[in-house]
CSV table of C-alpha atoms (C1' of nucleotides) in Angstrom, one decimal:
chain,number,residue,atom,x,y,z
A,1,UNK,CA,5.0,7.8,-17.4
A,2,UNK,CA,1.9,10.0,-17.9
A,3,UNK,CA,-1.5,9.0,-16.1
A,4,UNK,CA,-2.8,7.7,-19.3
A,5,UNK,CA,-0.6,5.3,-20.1
A,6,UNK,CA,-0.9,3.8,-16.9
A,7,UNK,CA,-4.6,3.5,-17.6
A,8,UNK,CA,-3.9,1.7,-20.8
A,9,UNK,CA,-1.7,-0.6,-19.4
A,10,UNK,CA,-4.2,-1.3,-16.4
A,11,UNK,CA,-6.8,-2.3,-18.7
A,12,UNK,CA,-4.3,-4.8,-21.0
A,13,UNK,CA,-3.7,-6.6,-17.1
A,14,UNK,CA,-7.4,-6.4,-16.3
A,15,UNK,CA,-8.0,-8.4,-19.4
A,16,UNK,CA,-5.7,-10.6,-18.4
A,17,UNK,CA,-6.5,-11.1,-15.1
A,18,UNK,CA,-9.9,-12.8,-16.1
A,19,UNK,CA,-9.3,-16.9,-15.9
A,20,UNK,CA,-11.2,-17.7,-18.7
A,21,UNK,CA,-9.5,-14.7,-20.8
A,22,UNK,CA,-6.5,-16.0,-19.5
A,23,UNK,CA,-7.0,-19.3,-21.0
A,24,UNK,CA,-7.9,-18.3,-24.4
A,25,UNK,CA,-4.8,-16.0,-24.6
A,26,UNK,CA,-2.8,-18.8,-23.8
A,27,UNK,CA,-4.7,-21.4,-26.3
A,28,UNK,CA,-3.1,-18.9,-29.0
A,29,UNK,CA,0.4,-19.9,-28.0
A,30,UNK,CA,0.4,-22.6,-30.5
A,31,UNK,CA,-0.6,-20.7,-33.5
A,32,UNK,CA,-4.0,-19.3,-35.1
A,33,UNK,CA,-6.7,-20.6,-33.9
A,34,UNK,CA,-10.4,-20.6,-34.9
A,35,UNK,CA,-12.9,-19.3,-33.0
A,36,UNK,CA,-15.1,-22.6,-32.5
A,37,UNK,CA,-11.6,-24.2,-32.1
A,38,UNK,CA,-10.8,-21.7,-29.2
A,39,UNK,CA,-14.3,-22.4,-27.6
A,40,UNK,CA,-13.6,-26.0,-27.7
A,41,UNK,CA,-10.3,-26.2,-26.0
A,42,UNK,CA,-11.2,-23.7,-23.2
A,43,UNK,CA,-14.8,-24.9,-22.3
A,44,UNK,CA,-16.8,-21.6,-23.2
A,45,UNK,CA,-19.9,-20.8,-25.2
A,46,UNK,CA,-19.1,-19.2,-28.8
A,47,UNK,CA,-20.9,-16.1,-27.9
A,48,UNK,CA,-18.7,-15.9,-24.8
A,49,UNK,CA,-15.6,-16.7,-26.7
A,50,UNK,CA,-16.4,-13.8,-29.2
A,51,UNK,CA,-17.1,-11.2,-26.7
A,52,UNK,CA,-13.5,-11.8,-24.7
A,53,UNK,CA,-11.6,-11.8,-27.7
A,54,UNK,CA,-13.0,-8.5,-28.9
A,55,UNK,CA,-11.8,-7.1,-26.1
A,56,UNK,CA,-8.4,-8.7,-26.4
A,57,UNK,CA,-8.4,-7.6,-29.9
A,58,UNK,CA,-9.0,-4.2,-28.7
A,59,UNK,CA,-6.3,-4.1,-26.7
A,60,UNK,CA,-4.0,-6.0,-29.1
A,61,UNK,CA,-3.5,-9.1,-26.8
A,62,UNK,CA,-4.7,-11.1,-29.7
A,63,UNK,CA,-4.7,-10.2,-33.7
A,64,UNK,CA,-7.2,-11.6,-36.0
A,65,UNK,CA,-6.9,-13.1,-39.7
A,66,UNK,CA,-9.8,-14.0,-41.7
A,67,UNK,CA,-9.4,-17.4,-43.7
A,68,UNK,CA,-12.9,-18.1,-45.5
A,69,UNK,CA,-15.7,-17.8,-43.0
A,70,UNK,CA,-13.9,-18.8,-40.3
A,71,UNK,CA,-11.4,-16.0,-38.1
A,72,UNK,CA,-7.9,-17.4,-36.6
A,73,UNK,CA,-6.6,-15.7,-33.3
A,74,UNK,CA,-2.8,-15.1,-32.9
A,75,UNK,CA,-0.4,-13.5,-30.8
A,76,UNK,CA,0.4,-10.0,-32.4
A,77,UNK,CA,4.4,-9.6,-31.1
A,78,UNK,CA,6.2,-11.6,-29.1
A,79,UNK,CA,5.9,-9.2,-25.9
A,80,UNK,CA,2.9,-10.7,-24.9
A,81,UNK,CA,4.4,-14.0,-25.0
A,82,UNK,CA,7.7,-12.9,-23.3
A,83,UNK,CA,5.4,-11.1,-20.6
A,84,UNK,CA,3.4,-14.0,-20.3
A,85,UNK,CA,6.6,-16.6,-19.5
A,86,UNK,CA,8.0,-13.6,-17.3
A,87,UNK,CA,5.4,-13.8,-15.1
A,88,UNK,CA,4.9,-17.8,-15.3
A,89,UNK,CA,8.7,-17.9,-14.1
A,90,UNK,CA,7.8,-15.1,-11.1
A,91,UNK,CA,5.5,-17.7,-9.8
A,92,UNK,CA,7.4,-20.8,-10.1
A,93,UNK,CA,10.5,-19.1,-8.4
A,94,UNK,CA,10.9,-20.3,-4.8
A,95,UNK,CA,10.7,-17.4,-2.3
A,96,UNK,CA,14.1,-15.4,-2.9
A,97,UNK,CA,14.8,-12.8,-0.4
A,98,UNK,CA,17.3,-10.6,-2.5
A,99,UNK,CA,18.5,-7.3,-2.4
A,100,UNK,CA,16.5,-5.2,0.0
A,101,UNK,CA,18.2,-2.0,1.4
A,102,UNK,CA,16.2,-1.3,4.6
A,103,UNK,CA,16.5,-4.3,6.0
A,104,UNK,CA,14.6,-4.8,10.1
A,105,UNK,CA,16.0,-5.4,13.2
A,106,UNK,CA,14.4,-8.6,13.9
A,107,UNK,CA,15.1,-10.3,10.6
A,108,UNK,CA,11.6,-11.5,10.0
A,109,UNK,CA,11.1,-9.7,6.5
A,110,UNK,CA,8.7,-12.3,5.1
A,111,UNK,CA,5.8,-10.6,3.4
A,112,UNK,CA,3.6,-12.9,5.3
A,113,UNK,CA,0.0,-11.5,6.3
A,114,UNK,CA,0.1,-11.4,10.5
A,115,UNK,CA,-2.6,-12.0,12.3
A,116,UNK,CA,-3.2,-10.6,15.6
B,1,UNK,CA,-0.1,-26.0,-17.7
B,2,UNK,CA,-3.1,-27.2,-15.0
B,3,UNK,CA,-5.8,-25.3,-14.1
B,4,UNK,CA,-4.8,-24.4,-11.1
B,5,UNK,CA,-1.5,-22.5,-12.1
B,6,UNK,CA,-3.7,-20.6,-14.5
B,7,UNK,CA,-6.3,-19.3,-12.2
B,8,UNK,CA,-3.1,-18.0,-10.2
B,9,UNK,CA,-1.7,-16.4,-13.3
B,10,UNK,CA,-4.7,-14.6,-13.6
B,11,UNK,CA,-5.1,-13.6,-10.1
B,12,UNK,CA,-1.8,-11.8,-10.6
B,13,UNK,CA,-2.7,-10.2,-13.9
B,14,UNK,CA,-6.0,-8.9,-12.2
B,15,UNK,CA,-4.2,-7.1,-9.4
B,16,UNK,CA,-2.1,-5.2,-11.5
B,17,UNK,CA,-5.2,-4.3,-13.6
B,18,UNK,CA,-6.7,-1.9,-11.4
B,19,UNK,CA,-4.9,1.4,-12.0
B,20,UNK,CA,-4.3,2.5,-8.4
B,21,UNK,CA,-2.8,-1.2,-8.0
B,22,UNK,CA,-0.5,-0.4,-10.8
B,23,UNK,CA,0.8,3.2,-9.9
B,24,UNK,CA,1.5,1.6,-6.6
B,25,UNK,CA,3.5,-1.0,-8.1
B,26,UNK,CA,5.4,0.9,-10.5
B,27,UNK,CA,6.2,3.8,-7.5
B,28,UNK,CA,8.0,1.0,-6.0
B,29,UNK,CA,10.1,0.5,-8.9
B,30,UNK,CA,12.9,3.3,-7.7
B,31,UNK,CA,13.1,1.3,-4.7
B,32,UNK,CA,11.6,0.6,-1.7
B,33,UNK,CA,8.9,3.1,-0.5
B,34,UNK,CA,6.9,3.8,2.9
B,35,UNK,CA,3.4,3.1,2.8
B,36,UNK,CA,2.9,7.1,3.8
B,37,UNK,CA,5.3,7.9,1.0
B,38,UNK,CA,3.1,5.9,-1.4
B,39,UNK,CA,-0.2,6.9,-0.4
B,40,UNK,CA,1.3,10.3,-1.4
B,41,UNK,CA,2.8,9.4,-4.4
B,42,UNK,CA,-0.1,7.7,-5.9
B,43,UNK,CA,-2.7,10.5,-4.1
B,44,UNK,CA,-4.9,8.0,-2.3
B,45,UNK,CA,-5.5,7.2,1.3
B,46,UNK,CA,-3.7,5.2,3.4
B,47,UNK,CA,-6.3,2.9,3.9
B,48,UNK,CA,-6.9,2.2,0.7
B,49,UNK,CA,-3.2,1.8,-0.5
B,50,UNK,CA,-3.1,-0.9,2.7
B,51,UNK,CA,-5.7,-2.6,1.5
B,52,UNK,CA,-4.1,-2.7,-2.2
B,53,UNK,CA,-0.5,-3.7,-0.2
B,54,UNK,CA,-2.2,-6.7,1.1
B,55,UNK,CA,-3.2,-7.8,-1.9
B,56,UNK,CA,-0.2,-7.0,-3.8
B,57,UNK,CA,2.2,-8.6,-1.1
B,58,UNK,CA,-0.2,-11.8,-1.1
B,59,UNK,CA,0.4,-12.4,-4.9
B,60,UNK,CA,4.4,-11.7,-4.2
B,61,UNK,CA,3.7,-8.6,-6.8
B,62,UNK,CA,5.8,-6.6,-3.8
B,63,UNK,CA,8.1,-7.5,-1.2
B,64,UNK,CA,7.6,-5.8,2.8
B,65,UNK,CA,10.4,-5.2,4.5
B,66,UNK,CA,10.1,-3.3,7.9
B,67,UNK,CA,12.4,-0.6,9.6
B,68,UNK,CA,11.5,1.0,13.1
B,69,UNK,CA,7.5,1.7,12.9
B,70,UNK,CA,7.4,2.0,9.2
B,71,UNK,CA,7.4,-0.8,6.0
B,72,UNK,CA,8.9,-0.6,3.1
B,73,UNK,CA,7.7,-2.2,0.2
B,74,UNK,CA,9.7,-3.0,-3.1
B,75,UNK,CA,9.8,-5.6,-5.9
B,76,UNK,CA,10.4,-9.0,-5.1
B,77,UNK,CA,12.7,-10.0,-8.0
B,78,UNK,CA,13.2,-8.7,-11.6
B,79,UNK,CA,10.8,-11.2,-13.5
B,80,UNK,CA,7.8,-8.9,-12.0
B,81,UNK,CA,9.9,-5.3,-13.8
B,82,UNK,CA,10.7,-7.5,-17.4
B,83,UNK,CA,7.2,-8.2,-17.4
B,84,UNK,CA,6.0,-4.8,-16.9
B,85,UNK,CA,8.7,-3.6,-19.6
B,86,UNK,CA,7.7,-6.3,-21.6
B,87,UNK,CA,4.0,-5.1,-22.0
B,88,UNK,CA,5.2,-1.3,-22.0
B,89,UNK,CA,7.2,-2.8,-25.4
B,90,UNK,CA,4.0,-3.8,-26.5
B,91,UNK,CA,1.9,-1.2,-26.2
B,92,UNK,CA,4.0,1.6,-27.2
B,93,UNK,CA,5.1,-1.1,-30.3
B,94,UNK,CA,3.6,0.1,-33.9
B,95,UNK,CA,1.1,-1.9,-35.0
B,96,UNK,CA,2.1,-3.6,-38.2
B,97,UNK,CA,-0.5,-2.5,-40.6
B,98,UNK,CA,1.6,-1.1,-43.1
B,99,UNK,CA,-0.4,1.5,-44.8
B,100,UNK,CA,-3.6,0.9,-42.8
B,101,UNK,CA,-5.3,3.9,-41.3
B,102,UNK,CA,-8.3,2.5,-39.6
B,103,UNK,CA,-9.3,3.8,-36.2
B,104,UNK,CA,-7.6,1.8,-33.3
B,105,UNK,CA,-9.3,2.4,-29.8
B,106,UNK,CA,-12.2,0.4,-31.6
B,107,UNK,CA,-12.1,-3.0,-31.3
B,108,UNK,CA,-12.8,-3.5,-35.1
B,109,UNK,CA,-12.1,-5.7,-37.7
B,110,UNK,CA,-8.6,-5.4,-39.3
B,111,UNK,CA,-9.4,-7.6,-42.3
B,112,UNK,CA,-6.0,-9.0,-42.1
B,113,UNK,CA,-5.4,-12.4,-43.3
B,114,UNK,CA,-2.8,-14.2,-41.4
B,115,UNK,CA,-2.6,-18.0,-41.6
B,116,UNK,CA,-0.1,-20.5,-40.4
C,1,DC,C1',3.2,4.7,31.5
C,2,DG,C1',0.7,7.0,28.0
C,3,DC,C1',0.9,9.8,23.8
C,4,DA,C1',1.6,10.2,18.7
C,5,DT,C1',2.9,7.8,14.5
C,6,DA,C1',2.9,4.2,11.1
C,7,DT,C1',0.0,0.7,9.2
C,8,DA,C1',-3.7,-2.7,9.2
C,9,DT,C1',-8.2,-4.3,9.2
C,10,DG,C1',-13.4,-4.8,9.4
C,11,DA,C1',-17.8,-4.0,7.5
C,12,DA,C1',-21.0,-1.6,4.1
C,13,DG,C1',-22.2,0.3,-0.4
C,14,DA,C1',-21.8,2.0,-5.3
C,15,DC,C1',-20.1,0.5,-9.2
C,16,DG,C1',-18.4,-2.2,-13.0
C,17,DT,C1',-18.0,-6.8,-15.4
C,18,DG,C1',-18.7,-11.4,-16.7
C,19,DT,C1',-21.9,-14.7,-18.0
C,20,DT,C1',-26.0,-16.0,-20.7
C,21,DC,C1',-29.6,-15.7,-24.2
C,22,DA,C1',-31.5,-14.5,-28.3
C,23,DT,C1',-30.8,-12.5,-32.4
C,24,DA,C1',-27.6,-10.4,-36.0
C,25,DT,C1',-24.0,-10.4,-39.5
C,26,DG,C1',-21.4,-12.4,-43.0
C,27,DT,C1',-19.4,-16.4,-46.1
C,28,DG,C1',-19.7,-20.5,-48.5
C,29,DG,C1',-21.8,-24.1,-50.6
C,30,DT,C1',-25.6,-26.9,-53.4
D,1,DA,C1',-31.6,-17.8,-54.1
D,2,DC,C1',-31.8,-20.4,-49.9
D,3,DC,C1',-29.7,-22.7,-46.4
D,4,DA,C1',-26.1,-24.0,-43.0
D,5,DC,C1',-22.2,-22.9,-40.9
D,6,DA,C1',-19.0,-19.1,-38.6
D,7,DT,C1',-18.6,-15.3,-35.8
D,8,DA,C1',-20.1,-11.2,-34.0
D,9,DT,C1',-23.6,-8.0,-31.1
D,10,DG,C1',-27.1,-6.4,-27.8
D,11,DA,C1',-29.2,-6.5,-23.5
D,12,DA,C1',-30.4,-7.7,-18.7
D,13,DC,C1',-28.7,-9.8,-14.5
D,14,DA,C1',-25.7,-11.8,-10.8
D,15,DC,C1',-22.0,-11.6,-8.9
D,16,DG,C1',-17.7,-9.4,-7.4
D,17,DT,C1',-14.6,-5.5,-5.8
D,18,DC,C1',-13.1,-0.7,-5.2
D,19,DT,C1',-13.6,2.1,-2.4
D,20,DT,C1',-14.9,4.9,2.1
D,21,DC,C1',-15.1,5.3,7.1
D,22,DA,C1',-14.2,4.0,11.4
D,23,DT,C1',-11.3,1.3,14.3
D,24,DA,C1',-7.3,-1.6,15.5
D,25,DT,C1',-3.1,-2.9,16.3
D,26,DA,C1',2.0,-2.1,16.8
D,27,DT,C1',6.2,0.8,17.4
D,28,DG,C1',8.7,4.5,19.2
D,29,DC,C1',9.6,8.6,21.8
D,30,DG,C1',9.2,11.7,26.3
DNA sequence: CGCATATATGAAGACGTGTTCATATGTGGT
DNA sequence: ACCACATATGAACACGTCTTCATATATGCG
């Protein structure tokens, strides 16, 4: 995987890393939503939503469709939806210590932050 | 989905949104890697890698296992890997614009009409 | 026990970015 | 045409955070 692909991938992740932007994407899971309705649902100003939508569109995390003077946004393909559900699964998953080749001798392998 | 879950989800995405951190995670795809080896592979200082690893550990994007005086990092479960492959698939997927030849790196309005 | 190795932590600065306000563009109705 | 509505854009600021440098902690070896 080339350096440039990693950057693009990171950029996509970065966009989803903002809570407001993520809420915008999640609000589009049910189907196409207009910009005004989006602003209402996530409780943000129309301007801010539009700014975010521009970025989400650029990375193709959302696609836009016009109908009259309204613009509806929705998910472009199933990968985005699958990825979201995957990460949600990951977070709701209970601590599972699965297959780790390297095991420490004292048996405490949890990634908890140690304070002195 | 509650507000707090969205924040946690966004935080996880945010961590993957940094190219260096993403490279660190990707470098762990093949199996457990020590911190020093990671720093070498991604070309970052040991200190910086450690800083990033702390965050990745906290969100359980990576898990740590000690072996002697070395600490090996690896993916905690398959969801992280699946999510990565999903988004990679999304990016490598051809854009469904048919014969449209607009430039793509600019967030321009694509004018596609798609209603529910 | 000291010393070298391996990783973690703390503080500070440079940089990016999310947000707001104001304004522009586009679209339909009367 | 004008006006009301819907969305997009631009500039500026406040804020976070990625990075570096220095140092601390932990572990194994002779």
